[in-house]
C-alpha atoms as one frame of an Amber mdcrd trajectory, in Angstrom:
protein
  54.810  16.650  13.524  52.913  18.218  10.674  49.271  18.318  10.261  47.476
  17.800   7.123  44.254  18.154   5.443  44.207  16.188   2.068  41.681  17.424
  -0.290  41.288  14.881  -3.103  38.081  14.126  -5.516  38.498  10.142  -5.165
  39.564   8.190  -2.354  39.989   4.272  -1.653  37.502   2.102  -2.108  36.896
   4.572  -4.448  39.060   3.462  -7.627  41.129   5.697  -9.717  44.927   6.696
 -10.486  44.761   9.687  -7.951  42.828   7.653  -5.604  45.699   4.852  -4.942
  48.214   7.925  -4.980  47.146   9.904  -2.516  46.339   6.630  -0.500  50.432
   6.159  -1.066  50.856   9.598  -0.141  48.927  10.118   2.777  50.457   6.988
   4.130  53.996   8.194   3.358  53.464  11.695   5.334  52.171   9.532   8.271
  55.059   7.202   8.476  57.144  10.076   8.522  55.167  11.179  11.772  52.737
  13.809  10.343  48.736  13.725  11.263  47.074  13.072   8.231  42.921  13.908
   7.409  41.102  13.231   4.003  38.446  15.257   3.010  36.849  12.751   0.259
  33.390  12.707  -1.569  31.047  10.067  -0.691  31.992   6.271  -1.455  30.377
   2.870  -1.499  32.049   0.648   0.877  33.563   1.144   4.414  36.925   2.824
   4.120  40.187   1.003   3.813  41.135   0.059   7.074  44.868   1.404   8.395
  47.307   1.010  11.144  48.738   4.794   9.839  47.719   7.983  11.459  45.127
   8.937   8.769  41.587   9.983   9.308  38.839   9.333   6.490  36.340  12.400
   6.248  33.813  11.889   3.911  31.634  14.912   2.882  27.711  14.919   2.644
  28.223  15.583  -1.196  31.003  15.616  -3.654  31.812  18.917  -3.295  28.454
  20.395  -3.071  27.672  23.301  -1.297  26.921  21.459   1.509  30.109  20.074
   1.383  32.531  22.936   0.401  30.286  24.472   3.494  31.817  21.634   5.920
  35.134  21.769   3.895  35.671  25.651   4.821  34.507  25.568   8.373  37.220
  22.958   8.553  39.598  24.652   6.842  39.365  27.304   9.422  38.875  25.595
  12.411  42.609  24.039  11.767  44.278  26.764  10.521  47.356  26.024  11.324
  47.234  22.462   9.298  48.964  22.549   5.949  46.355  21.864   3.016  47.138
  19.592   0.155  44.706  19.360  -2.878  45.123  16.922  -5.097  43.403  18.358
  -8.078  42.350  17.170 -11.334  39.166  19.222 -12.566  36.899  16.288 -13.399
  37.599  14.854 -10.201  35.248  17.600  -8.133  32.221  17.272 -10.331  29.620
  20.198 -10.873  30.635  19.038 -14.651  33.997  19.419 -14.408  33.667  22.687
 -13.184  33.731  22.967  -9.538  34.354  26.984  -9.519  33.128  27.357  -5.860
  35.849  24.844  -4.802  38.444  26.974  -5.954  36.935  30.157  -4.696  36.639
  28.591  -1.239  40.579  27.670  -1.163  41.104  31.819  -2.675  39.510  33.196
   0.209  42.009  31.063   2.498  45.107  31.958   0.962  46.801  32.496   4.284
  46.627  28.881   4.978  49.404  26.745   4.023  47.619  25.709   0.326  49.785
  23.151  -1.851  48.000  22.183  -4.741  49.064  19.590  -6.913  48.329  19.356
 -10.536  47.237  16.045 -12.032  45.642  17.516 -14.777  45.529  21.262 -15.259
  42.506  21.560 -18.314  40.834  20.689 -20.930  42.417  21.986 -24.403  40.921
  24.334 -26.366  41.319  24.196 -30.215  39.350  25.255 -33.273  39.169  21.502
 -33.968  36.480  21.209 -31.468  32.970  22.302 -30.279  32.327  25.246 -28.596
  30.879  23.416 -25.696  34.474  21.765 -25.520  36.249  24.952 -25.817  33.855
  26.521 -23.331  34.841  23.627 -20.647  38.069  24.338 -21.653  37.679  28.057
 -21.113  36.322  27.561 -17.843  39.799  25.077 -16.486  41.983  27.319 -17.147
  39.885  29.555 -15.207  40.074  27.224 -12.141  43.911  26.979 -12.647  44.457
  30.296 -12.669  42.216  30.842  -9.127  44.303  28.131  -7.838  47.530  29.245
  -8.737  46.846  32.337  -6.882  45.446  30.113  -4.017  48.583  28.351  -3.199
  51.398  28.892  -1.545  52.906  25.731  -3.469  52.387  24.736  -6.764  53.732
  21.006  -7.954  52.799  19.175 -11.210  52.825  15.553 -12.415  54.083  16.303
 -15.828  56.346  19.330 -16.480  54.563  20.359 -19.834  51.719  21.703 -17.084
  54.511  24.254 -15.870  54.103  25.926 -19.479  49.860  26.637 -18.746  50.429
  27.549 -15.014  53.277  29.630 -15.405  51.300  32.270 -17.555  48.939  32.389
 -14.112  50.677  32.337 -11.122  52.414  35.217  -9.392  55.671  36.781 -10.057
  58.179  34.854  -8.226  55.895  31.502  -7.388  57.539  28.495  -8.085  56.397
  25.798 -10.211  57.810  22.264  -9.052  58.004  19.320 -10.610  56.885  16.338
  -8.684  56.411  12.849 -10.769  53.892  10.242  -9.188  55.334   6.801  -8.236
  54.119   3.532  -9.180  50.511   2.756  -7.062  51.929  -0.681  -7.624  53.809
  -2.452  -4.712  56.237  -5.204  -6.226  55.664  -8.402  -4.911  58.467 -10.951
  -4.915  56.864 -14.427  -5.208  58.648 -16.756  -7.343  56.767 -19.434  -7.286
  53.606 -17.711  -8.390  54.924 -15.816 -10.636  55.912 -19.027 -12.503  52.539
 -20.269 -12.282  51.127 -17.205 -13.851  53.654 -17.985 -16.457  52.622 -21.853
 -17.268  49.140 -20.280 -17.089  49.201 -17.831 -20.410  52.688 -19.137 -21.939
  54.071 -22.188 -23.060  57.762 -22.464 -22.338  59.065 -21.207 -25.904  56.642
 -18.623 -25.783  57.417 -14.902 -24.795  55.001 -13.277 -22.848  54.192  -9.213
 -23.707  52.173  -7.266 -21.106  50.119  -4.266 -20.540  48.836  -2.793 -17.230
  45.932  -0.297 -17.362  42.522   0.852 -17.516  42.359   0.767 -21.641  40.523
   3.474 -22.402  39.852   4.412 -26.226  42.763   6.739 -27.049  45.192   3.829
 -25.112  42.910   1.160 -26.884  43.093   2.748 -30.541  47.143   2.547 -30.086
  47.684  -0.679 -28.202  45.190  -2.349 -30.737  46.787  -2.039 -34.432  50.594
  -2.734 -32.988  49.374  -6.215 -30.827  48.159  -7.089 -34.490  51.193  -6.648
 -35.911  53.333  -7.897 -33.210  51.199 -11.525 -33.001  51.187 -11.726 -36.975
  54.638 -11.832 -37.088  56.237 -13.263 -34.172  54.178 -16.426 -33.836  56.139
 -17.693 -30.353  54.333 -14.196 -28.981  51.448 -14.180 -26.377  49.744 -10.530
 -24.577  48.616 -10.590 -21.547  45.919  -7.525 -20.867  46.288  -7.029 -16.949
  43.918  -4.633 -15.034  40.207  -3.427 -15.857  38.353  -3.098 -18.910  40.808
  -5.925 -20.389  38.052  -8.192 -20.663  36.476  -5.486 -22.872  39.289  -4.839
 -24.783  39.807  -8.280 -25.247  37.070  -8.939 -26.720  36.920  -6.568 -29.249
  40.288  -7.150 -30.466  39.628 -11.403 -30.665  36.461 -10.225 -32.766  38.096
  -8.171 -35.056  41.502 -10.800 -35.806  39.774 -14.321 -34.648  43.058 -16.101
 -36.467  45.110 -14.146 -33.049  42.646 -15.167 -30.666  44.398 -18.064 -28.695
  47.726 -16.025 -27.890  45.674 -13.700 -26.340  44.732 -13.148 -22.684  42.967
 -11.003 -20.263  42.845 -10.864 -16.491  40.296  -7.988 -15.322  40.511  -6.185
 -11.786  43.251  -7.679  -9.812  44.274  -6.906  -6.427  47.709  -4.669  -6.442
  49.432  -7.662  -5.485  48.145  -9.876  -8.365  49.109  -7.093 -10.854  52.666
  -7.338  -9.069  52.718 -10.917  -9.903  51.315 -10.863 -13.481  53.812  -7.655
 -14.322  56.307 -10.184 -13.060  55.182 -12.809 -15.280  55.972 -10.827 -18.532
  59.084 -10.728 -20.632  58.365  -7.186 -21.986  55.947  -4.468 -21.426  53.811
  -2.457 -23.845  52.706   0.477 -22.862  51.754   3.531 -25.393  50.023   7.019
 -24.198  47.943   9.458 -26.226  50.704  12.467 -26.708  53.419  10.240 -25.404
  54.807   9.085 -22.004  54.484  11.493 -19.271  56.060  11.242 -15.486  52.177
  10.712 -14.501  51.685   7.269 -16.543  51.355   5.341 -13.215  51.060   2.063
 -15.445  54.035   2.849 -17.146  55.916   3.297 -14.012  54.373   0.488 -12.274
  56.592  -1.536 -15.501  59.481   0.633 -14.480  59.143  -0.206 -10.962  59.199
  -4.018 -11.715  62.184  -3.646 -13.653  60.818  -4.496 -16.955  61.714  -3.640
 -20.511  59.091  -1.498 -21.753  58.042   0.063 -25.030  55.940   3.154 -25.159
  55.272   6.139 -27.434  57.021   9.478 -27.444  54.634  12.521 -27.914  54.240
  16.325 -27.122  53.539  15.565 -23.546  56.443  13.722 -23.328  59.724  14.574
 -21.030  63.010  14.968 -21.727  64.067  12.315 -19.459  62.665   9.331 -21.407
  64.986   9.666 -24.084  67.913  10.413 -21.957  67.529   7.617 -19.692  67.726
   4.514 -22.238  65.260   3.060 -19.525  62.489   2.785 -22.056  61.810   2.071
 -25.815  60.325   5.098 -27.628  58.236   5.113 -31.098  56.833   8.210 -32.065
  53.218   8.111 -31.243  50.711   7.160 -33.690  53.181   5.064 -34.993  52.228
   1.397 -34.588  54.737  -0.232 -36.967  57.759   1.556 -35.173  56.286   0.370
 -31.588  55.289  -3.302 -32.773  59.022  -3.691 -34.616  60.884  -2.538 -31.149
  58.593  -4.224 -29.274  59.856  -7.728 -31.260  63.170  -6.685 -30.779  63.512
  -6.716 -26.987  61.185  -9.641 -26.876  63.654 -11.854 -28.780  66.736 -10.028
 -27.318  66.671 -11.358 -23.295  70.308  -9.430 -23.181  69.001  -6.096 -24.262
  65.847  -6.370 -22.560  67.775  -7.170 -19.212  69.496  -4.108 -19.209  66.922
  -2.120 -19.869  65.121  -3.643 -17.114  68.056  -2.727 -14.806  68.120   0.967
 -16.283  64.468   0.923 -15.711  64.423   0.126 -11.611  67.643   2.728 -11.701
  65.363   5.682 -13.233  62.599   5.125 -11.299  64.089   5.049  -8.223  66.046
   8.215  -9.016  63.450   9.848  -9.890  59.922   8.458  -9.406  60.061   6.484
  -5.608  57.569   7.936  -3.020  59.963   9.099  -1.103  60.917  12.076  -3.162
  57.647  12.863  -3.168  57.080  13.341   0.773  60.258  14.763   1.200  59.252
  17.438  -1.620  55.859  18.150   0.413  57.456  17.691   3.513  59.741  20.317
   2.834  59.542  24.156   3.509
């Protein structure tokens, strides 16, 4: 048995991406028979009960120095416990700048450290303020104390590798670790139909998103649903997940004609979004920069075996394009993403098989288990 201490800026009920994956992953090292401890910030709400070996910690703070004071006497205490953060800089506070967090982990080096790299920093361009550039200045920072923290370094997208590697020491490797779905597929028939008499009429095809839709998501789903509803009139969207409503809202306002083929669910348990993914005959999903092995919502489509268009982008990995699993349009393209998107939704063949080469990728590649076995191992 291995012990851990999880060090991660959101935990359930707290919500977030990195919240329901290390939930996922601390459950996965402690069916695999490790002892498991999260050190989390404060949250409203008991914590999620759990038959698994995992112990909630919550700190006085998020962080603070009260808490990074707890945090190190910890730390030391159980030395012999491997440490896994789960880092994105946002996610610690102090603005985005949590410094004294990753001066804490430098000074216990000889620990076991892995740190994994959700985000790495903000980017720095002339295009921007110098208070953005300055926050900017000050991740990379961070990264660079952390990468000299660890022992183990693993990203979520391998275009990190290319900012850590100019940090970390000669010899450190840089692994590659994408996130699985945070999405459990359910296999209920018989709602899943109901969902479907719900938000399409029998000739109708049914298009899908899954996510959070914020405004760099928003600004690309937006002018490609448009296009897609104007001229496939047998077309209906369903917006799954949070902030839909909002969304919603704002797109009915701004093309009233569209407004009846188009539908949103808000927060859903992870079983509801299961049965709604289920419910659609394609997914749309497009990402700021393009697709990246840490789109959960994208993978959650993948997961569910479902024929999904996205955008390809800077950010985006080889794989995508390789696999045939997905649809690409270049980014920022919305007439190339709405015209593939009608494509697969009136071709049930095409969009079958790239359902099947969808479940094939991701478990390949993306299933949780790869994951533990990569932290798991030596």
């Amino acid at each position: 048995m291995t012990a851990w201490n999880i060090i991660t800026g959101e935990y359930p009920p707290q919500p977030g991406g990195v919240s329901d994956y290390t939930r996922l992953v601390a459950e996965g090292l402690a069916d695999a028979g490790d002892d498991v401890r999260i050190w989390a910030p404060p949250a409203l709400g008991p914590d999620l009960s759990s038959q698994h070996n995992i112990r909630v910690n919550r700190l006085p703070d998020h962080f603070g120095r009260r808490g990074l004071e707890i945090l190190a006497q910890e730390l030391e205490r159980d030395r012999a416990a491997r440490v896994l953060v789960e880092y994105v800089p946002h996610a610690f506070r102090m603005k985005a700048m949590n410094v004294p967090l990753c001066l804490m982990l430098l000074r216990r080096r000889r620990i076991d450290i892995t740190v994994m790299f959700h985000e790495v920093a903000y980017p720095i361009s002339r295009k921007q303020s110098i208070r953005h550039n300055a926050l900017g200045a000050v991740h990379h920072a961070m990264a660079a104390i952390l990468t000299r923290a660890a022992s183990r370094i693993f990203v979520a997208a391998q275009v990190w590798r290319d900012i850590l590697v100019r940090y970390a020491p000669k010899g450190r490797k840089i692994g590659w670790l994408p996130v699985p779905s945070t999405i459990p597929v359910v296999r209920d028939r018989e709602a899943t139909l109901a969902v479907r008499a719900r938000f399409a009429m029998p000739e109708s095809k049914l298009l899908g998103h899954f996510g959070t839709y914020g405004q760099l998501v928003a600004s690309r789903l937006e002018p490609a649903l448009e296009s897609i509803l104007s001229t496939d009139q047998n077309a209906r969207v369903l917006l799954i997940g949070r902030n839909g409503e909002r969304f919603h809202d704002d797109f009915v306002r701004a093309h009233q004609a569209l407004a009846s083929r188009v539908f949103a669910t808000g927060a859903l348990a992870e079983s509801d979004v299961s049965i709604h993914i289920g419910a659609c005959d394609v997914m749309l999903q497009p990402y700021p920069d393009g697709i990246t092995s840490r789109n959960t919502s994208a993978l959650a489509s993948l997961a569910h075996g479902k024929a999904t268009t996205t955008t390809a982008g800077k950010l985006s990995e080889d794989l995508w394009q390789r696999s045939g699993a997905v649809f690409l349009a270049p980014d920022q393209d919305a007439d190339a993403l709405a015209r593939g998107t009608i494509d697969l939704l009136n071709d049930r063949d095409r969009a079958k098989a790239m359902g099947c080469e969808a479940v094939k990728l991701y478990r390949e590649v993306f299933d949780l288990e790869h994951t533990i076995a990569a932290l798991r191992g030596a």
